[in-house]
Structure formats: C-alpha cells, structure tokens
Coordinates of C-alpha atoms in Angstrom, one line a residue:
X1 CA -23.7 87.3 104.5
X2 CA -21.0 85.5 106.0
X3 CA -16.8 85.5 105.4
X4 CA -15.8 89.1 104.4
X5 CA -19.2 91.1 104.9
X6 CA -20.8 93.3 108.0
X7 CA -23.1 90.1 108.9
X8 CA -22.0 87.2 110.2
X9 CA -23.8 83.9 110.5
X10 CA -24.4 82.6 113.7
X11 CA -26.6 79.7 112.7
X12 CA -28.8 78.5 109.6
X13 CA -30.5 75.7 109.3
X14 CA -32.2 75.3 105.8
X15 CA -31.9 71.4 106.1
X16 CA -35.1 70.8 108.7
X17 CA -37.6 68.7 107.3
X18 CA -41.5 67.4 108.8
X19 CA -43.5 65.1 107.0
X20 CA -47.7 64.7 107.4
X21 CA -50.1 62.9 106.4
X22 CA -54.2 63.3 104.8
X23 CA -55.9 61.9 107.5
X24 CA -58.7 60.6 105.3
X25 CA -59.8 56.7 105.0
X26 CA -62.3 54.8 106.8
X27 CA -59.7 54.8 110.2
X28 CA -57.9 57.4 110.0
X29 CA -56.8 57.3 113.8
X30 CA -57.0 53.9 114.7
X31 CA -53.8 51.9 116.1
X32 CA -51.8 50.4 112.9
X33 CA -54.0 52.4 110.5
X34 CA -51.6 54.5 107.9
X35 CA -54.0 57.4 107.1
X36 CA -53.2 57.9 103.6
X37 CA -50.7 59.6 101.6
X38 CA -47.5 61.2 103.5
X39 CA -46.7 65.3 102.0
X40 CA -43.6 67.4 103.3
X41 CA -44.5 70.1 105.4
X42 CA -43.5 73.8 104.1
X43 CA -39.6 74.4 105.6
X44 CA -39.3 77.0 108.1
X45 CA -35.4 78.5 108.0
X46 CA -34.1 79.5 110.8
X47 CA -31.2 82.1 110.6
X48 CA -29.5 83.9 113.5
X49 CA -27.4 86.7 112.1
X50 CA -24.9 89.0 113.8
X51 CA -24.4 92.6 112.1
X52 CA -21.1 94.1 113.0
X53 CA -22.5 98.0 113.7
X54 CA -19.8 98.7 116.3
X55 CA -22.0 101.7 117.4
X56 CA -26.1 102.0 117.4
X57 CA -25.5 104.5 113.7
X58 CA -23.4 101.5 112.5
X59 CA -26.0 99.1 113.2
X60 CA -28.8 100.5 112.3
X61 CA -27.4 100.7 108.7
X62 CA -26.7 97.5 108.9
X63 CA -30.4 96.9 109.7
X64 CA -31.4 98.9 107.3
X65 CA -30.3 96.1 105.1
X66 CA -31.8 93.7 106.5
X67 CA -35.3 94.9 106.5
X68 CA -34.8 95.7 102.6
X69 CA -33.9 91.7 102.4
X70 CA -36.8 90.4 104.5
X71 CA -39.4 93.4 103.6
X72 CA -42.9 91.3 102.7
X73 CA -43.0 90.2 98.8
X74 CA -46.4 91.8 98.7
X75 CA -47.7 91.1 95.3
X76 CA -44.9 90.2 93.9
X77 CA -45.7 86.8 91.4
X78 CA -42.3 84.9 91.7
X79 CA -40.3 83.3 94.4
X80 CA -37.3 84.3 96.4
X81 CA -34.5 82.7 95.5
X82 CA -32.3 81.8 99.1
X83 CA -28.4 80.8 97.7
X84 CA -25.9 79.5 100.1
X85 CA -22.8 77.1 100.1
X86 CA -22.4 73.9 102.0
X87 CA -19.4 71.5 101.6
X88 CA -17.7 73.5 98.1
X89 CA -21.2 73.2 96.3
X90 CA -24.2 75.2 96.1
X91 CA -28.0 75.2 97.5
X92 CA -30.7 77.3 96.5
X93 CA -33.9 77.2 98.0
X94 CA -37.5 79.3 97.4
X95 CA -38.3 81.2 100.6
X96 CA -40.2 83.9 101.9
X97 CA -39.2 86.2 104.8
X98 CA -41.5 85.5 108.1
X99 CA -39.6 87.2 110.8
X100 CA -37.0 89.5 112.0
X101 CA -36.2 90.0 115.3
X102 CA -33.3 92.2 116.7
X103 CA -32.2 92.0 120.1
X104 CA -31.7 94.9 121.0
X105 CA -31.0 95.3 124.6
X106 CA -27.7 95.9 123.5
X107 CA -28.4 98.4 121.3
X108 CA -26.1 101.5 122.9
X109 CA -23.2 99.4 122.1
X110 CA -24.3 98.4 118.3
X111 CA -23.8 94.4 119.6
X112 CA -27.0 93.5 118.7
X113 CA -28.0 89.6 117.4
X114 CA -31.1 89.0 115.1
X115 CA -32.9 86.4 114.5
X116 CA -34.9 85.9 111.2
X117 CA -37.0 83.5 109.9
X118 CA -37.8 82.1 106.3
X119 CA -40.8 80.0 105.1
X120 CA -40.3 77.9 102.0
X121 CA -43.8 76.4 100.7
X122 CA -41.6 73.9 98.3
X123 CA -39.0 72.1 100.5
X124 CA -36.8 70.9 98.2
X125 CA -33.2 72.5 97.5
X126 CA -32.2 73.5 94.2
X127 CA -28.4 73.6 92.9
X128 CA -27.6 76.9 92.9
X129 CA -24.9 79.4 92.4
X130 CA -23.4 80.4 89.2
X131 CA -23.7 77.2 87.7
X132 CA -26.9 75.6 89.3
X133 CA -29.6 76.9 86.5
X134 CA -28.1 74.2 83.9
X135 CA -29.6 74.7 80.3
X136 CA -29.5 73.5 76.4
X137 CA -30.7 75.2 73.5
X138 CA -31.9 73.0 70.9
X139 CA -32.5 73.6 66.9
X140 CA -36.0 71.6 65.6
X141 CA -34.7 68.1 65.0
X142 CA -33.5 67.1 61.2
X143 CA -32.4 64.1 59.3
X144 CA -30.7 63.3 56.2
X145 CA -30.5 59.6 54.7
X146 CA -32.9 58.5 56.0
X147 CA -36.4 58.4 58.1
X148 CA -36.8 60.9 61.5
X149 CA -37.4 57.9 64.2
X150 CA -37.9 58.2 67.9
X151 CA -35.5 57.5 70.3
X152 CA -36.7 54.6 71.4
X153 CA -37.2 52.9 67.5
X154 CA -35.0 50.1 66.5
X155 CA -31.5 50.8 65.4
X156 CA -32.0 48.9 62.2
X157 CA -34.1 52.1 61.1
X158 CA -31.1 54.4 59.5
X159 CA -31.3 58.4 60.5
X160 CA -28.5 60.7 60.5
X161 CA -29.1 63.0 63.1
X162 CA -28.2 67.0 62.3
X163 CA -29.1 68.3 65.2
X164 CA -32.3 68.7 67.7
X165 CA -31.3 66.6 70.7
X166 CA -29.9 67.1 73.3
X167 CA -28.7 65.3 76.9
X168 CA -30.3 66.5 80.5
X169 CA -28.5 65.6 83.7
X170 CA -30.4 65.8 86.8
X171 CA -28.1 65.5 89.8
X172 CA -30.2 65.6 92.7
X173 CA -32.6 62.9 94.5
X174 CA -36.0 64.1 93.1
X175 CA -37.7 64.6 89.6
X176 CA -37.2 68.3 88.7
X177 CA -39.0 70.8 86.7
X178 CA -38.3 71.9 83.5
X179 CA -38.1 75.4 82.0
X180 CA -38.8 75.8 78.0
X181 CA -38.7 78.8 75.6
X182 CA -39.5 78.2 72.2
X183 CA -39.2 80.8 69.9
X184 CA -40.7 81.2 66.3
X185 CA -41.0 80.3 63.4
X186 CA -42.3 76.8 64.2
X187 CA -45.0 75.1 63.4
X188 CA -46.7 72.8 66.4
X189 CA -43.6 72.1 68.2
X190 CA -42.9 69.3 70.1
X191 CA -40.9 67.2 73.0
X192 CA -39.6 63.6 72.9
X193 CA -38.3 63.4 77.1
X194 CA -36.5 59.6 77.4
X195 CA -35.7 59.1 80.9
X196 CA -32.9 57.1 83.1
X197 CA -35.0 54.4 82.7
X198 CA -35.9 54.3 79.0
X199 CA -39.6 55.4 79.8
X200 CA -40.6 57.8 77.0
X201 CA -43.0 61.0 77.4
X202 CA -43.5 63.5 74.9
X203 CA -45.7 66.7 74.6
X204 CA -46.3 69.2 71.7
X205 CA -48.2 72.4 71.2
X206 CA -51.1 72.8 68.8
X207 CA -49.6 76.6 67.4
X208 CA -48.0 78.3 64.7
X209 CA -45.4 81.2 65.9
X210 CA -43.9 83.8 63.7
X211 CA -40.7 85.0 63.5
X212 CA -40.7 87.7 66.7
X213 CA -43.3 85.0 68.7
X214 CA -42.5 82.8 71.8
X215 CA -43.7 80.5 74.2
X216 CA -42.6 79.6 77.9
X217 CA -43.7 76.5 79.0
X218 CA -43.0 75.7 82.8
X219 CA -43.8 71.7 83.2
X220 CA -43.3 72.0 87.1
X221 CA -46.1 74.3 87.5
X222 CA -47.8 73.1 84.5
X223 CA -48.2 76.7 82.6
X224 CA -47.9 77.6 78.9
X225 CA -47.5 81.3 77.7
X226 CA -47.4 83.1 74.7
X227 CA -45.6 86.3 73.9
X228 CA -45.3 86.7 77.8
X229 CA -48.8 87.6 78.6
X230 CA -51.2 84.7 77.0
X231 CA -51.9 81.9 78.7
X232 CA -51.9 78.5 76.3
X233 CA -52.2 75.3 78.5
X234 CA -55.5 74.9 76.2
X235 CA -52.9 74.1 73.2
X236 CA -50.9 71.6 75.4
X237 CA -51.3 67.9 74.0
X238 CA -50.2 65.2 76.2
X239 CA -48.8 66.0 79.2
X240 CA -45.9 68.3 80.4
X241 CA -43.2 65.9 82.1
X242 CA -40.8 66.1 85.1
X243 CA -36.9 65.8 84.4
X244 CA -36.4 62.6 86.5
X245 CA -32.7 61.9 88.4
X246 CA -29.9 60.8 86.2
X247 CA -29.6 61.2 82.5
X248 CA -32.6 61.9 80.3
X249 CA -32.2 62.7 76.3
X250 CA -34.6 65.4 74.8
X251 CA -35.7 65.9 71.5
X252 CA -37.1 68.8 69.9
X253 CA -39.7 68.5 66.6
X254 CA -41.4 70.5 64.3
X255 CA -44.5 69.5 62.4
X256 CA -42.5 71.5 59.5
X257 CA -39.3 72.8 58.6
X258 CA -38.6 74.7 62.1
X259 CA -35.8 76.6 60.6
X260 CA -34.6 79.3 62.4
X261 CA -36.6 78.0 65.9
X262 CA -35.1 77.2 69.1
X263 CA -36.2 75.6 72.4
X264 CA -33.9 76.9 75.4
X265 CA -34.6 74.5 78.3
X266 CA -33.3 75.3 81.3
X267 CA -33.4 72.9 84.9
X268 CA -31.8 72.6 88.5
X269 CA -30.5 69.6 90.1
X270 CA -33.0 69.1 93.1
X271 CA -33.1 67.2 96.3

C-alpha cells in the first residue's frame, strides 16, 4: 500500500500504546496504592485506506484484495508479520486482522474509504524490511595453543580462537528474542550469551544429532524442537536467554568435536 499502488494510505497509526496494571495486593484501589506490576496492553492498529477503483468493477477488485489480506488466520500457528517505513528505516510488527469496513455509500462512483483494524497481542515493533531479520551462523568453537576458556576468564589464560563466536547487535530499546538452528553432528551443544553489561548466561542441550538432524530453539517463546516436529524443552539445561540492547558476544560449544555443525541465530532489533 501506499506511493505507486491502487491503495493509498489515508492514516496508520501503529505507534498507540496503553499500559495496565494486576490489580492484586492487600489495596489494590486505595488512594496512593500502586496495585502491582504495570503490562502493555495488546496494540490495536488503526488503518484508513483509500482504494483507487474509479468505478464500483474497479473497486471491488480492489477489495477483493483486501479481504484476502485481512481474511481470519483461522488455524494458522504463526504471526502476521505487518512491515512499513517510517523516517528511511523499517518497522515490523505481529498483527492480526480485526476489522474492515468499506464505506460504501459511494459505491456507484468506486470512491469508496475503508477502514481496517489490526490487533497485535505483542506490542513491540520489530526492525523490519530486507535487512531487519539480522543473523550469524556459527561453526562449534575451537582452540589451538592453548585451553578453551569463557569469555569472561582472565586474559592471562592463552586460547587462539578458530572460530565459534560471534558478535550480536541489538538496536532497539528492549531485550529481544533469539532464533537458533543447530544442525548435526554435534554432541550436547551449547551457548555462552555475554551481554552489554558483561553479565554472562549460557544454556546447552542434553542431545546427540546426526548428520541430517536439527534443532530450533526459540528463547523468546521458550520452545525447543527437533527435526521440526519433536518437542525438546525437556533437554534444555539452564535457561534460554533474551538478546539484551547493545552488543552481546555468543559462543557456540560442543561437548566433542562438533565438526561439520552449525548454529544459525537469527534476531530483530526491537523497541
């Protein structure tokens, strides 16, 4: 939509947010009583669109399209993604349809406004665009000359590094979720995360994987599967972190020789 296609924008406002509170506590109500923890609402996005039909045929293929793009996700299991530009850079947002709504007393001349409507249970914009899904792919960490020490060691213990880590940049405001595939042949792999603020987390998986096996680990969502179809949180030790603002360095182990194994991590910038 927008510059250069049959719709144009009349207004979108993706930027609308509502804060509330768990009114739990012993006062909840009472004057000068905070009632506990404060939660963004869900976003509603509202969009007024213009189709330029120029006759009721025109517009109703016009329409047309727009009911395929706000048809219900039914059972669909992942999230819409909503992309727009703001200001040279690009937003990306998950968001359901919730309403369209032609006027359409105009109809006989094809002028006819819509408004639509888009719910988003996660606030929180995404980079998006081309280049918003930012991503490494990692080798299992190796040494030579000396011992395999964590990032946070002392520099008087010698490593060479070969390969294995890697540098994640989270642009936005908020801590972000990250996306890993790791496929085979490793044996128990695991993470090292060292955030912007030297704080250290790290994770493996008790698993062997073949050759031709994977796992995709979501940490935002907090789900492990193998070969696409198995779930595998029951493998996860420690916990599955969050890819905080700034710059964070990653390190991917094997409890062996990972030799041919990758990780692909994946993330978006978030605000």
């Amino acid at each position: 939509m927008g510059p250069g296609t049959d719709f144009i924008v009349a207004y979108f406002n993706p930027w609308i947010r509502n804060a509330s509170a768990s009114y739990t506590g012993s006062n909840p109500y009472q004057d000068g009583a905070w009632s506990g923890p404060e939660f963004l609402d869900p976003a509603q996005i509202t969009l007024i669109v213009h189709p330029v039909g120029g006759s009721p045929a025109g517009w109703w293929s016009l329409h047309t399209q727009l009911l395929q793009a706000f048809r219900p996700i039914r059972t669909e299991t992942t999230e819409p993604e909503i992309h727009w530009r703001s200001g040279g850079k690009d937003f990306m947002m998950y968001a359901r349809p919730r309403a369209l709504s032609p006027e359409v007393k105009n109809l006989y001349t094809g002028d006819v406004t819509t408004s639509c409507s888009l719910e988003a249970l996660d606030p929180s914009m995404y980079s998006g665009g081309e280049n918003g899904l930012h991503s490494v792919e990692l080798s299992p960490y190796a040494t030579s000359g000396g011992l395999a020490a964590p990032l946070s060691a002392p520099l008087s213990i010698f490593t060479a590094v070969a390969e294995g880590r890697g540098t994640l940049t989270n642009a936005g405001i908020d801590a972000t979720s990250l996306m890993i595939r790791i496929d085979g042949p490793v044996v128990q792999p695991r993470f090292l995360l060292v955030g912007p603020d030297g704080a250290v987390q790290t994770f493996w998986i008790d698993i062997e994987l073949l050759a031709d096996q994977w796992l995709e680990i979501d940490t935002g969502n907090e789900s492990i599967v193998f070969n696409g179809v198995m779930p595998r949180l029951d493998a996860l030790r420690g916990a599955l972190p969050l890819l905080a603002p700034g710059e964070s360095t990653i390190e991917f182990r094997s409890a062996s020789d990972g030799g041919d194994a990758t990780a692909h991590i994946s993330w978006r910038d978030r605000w």
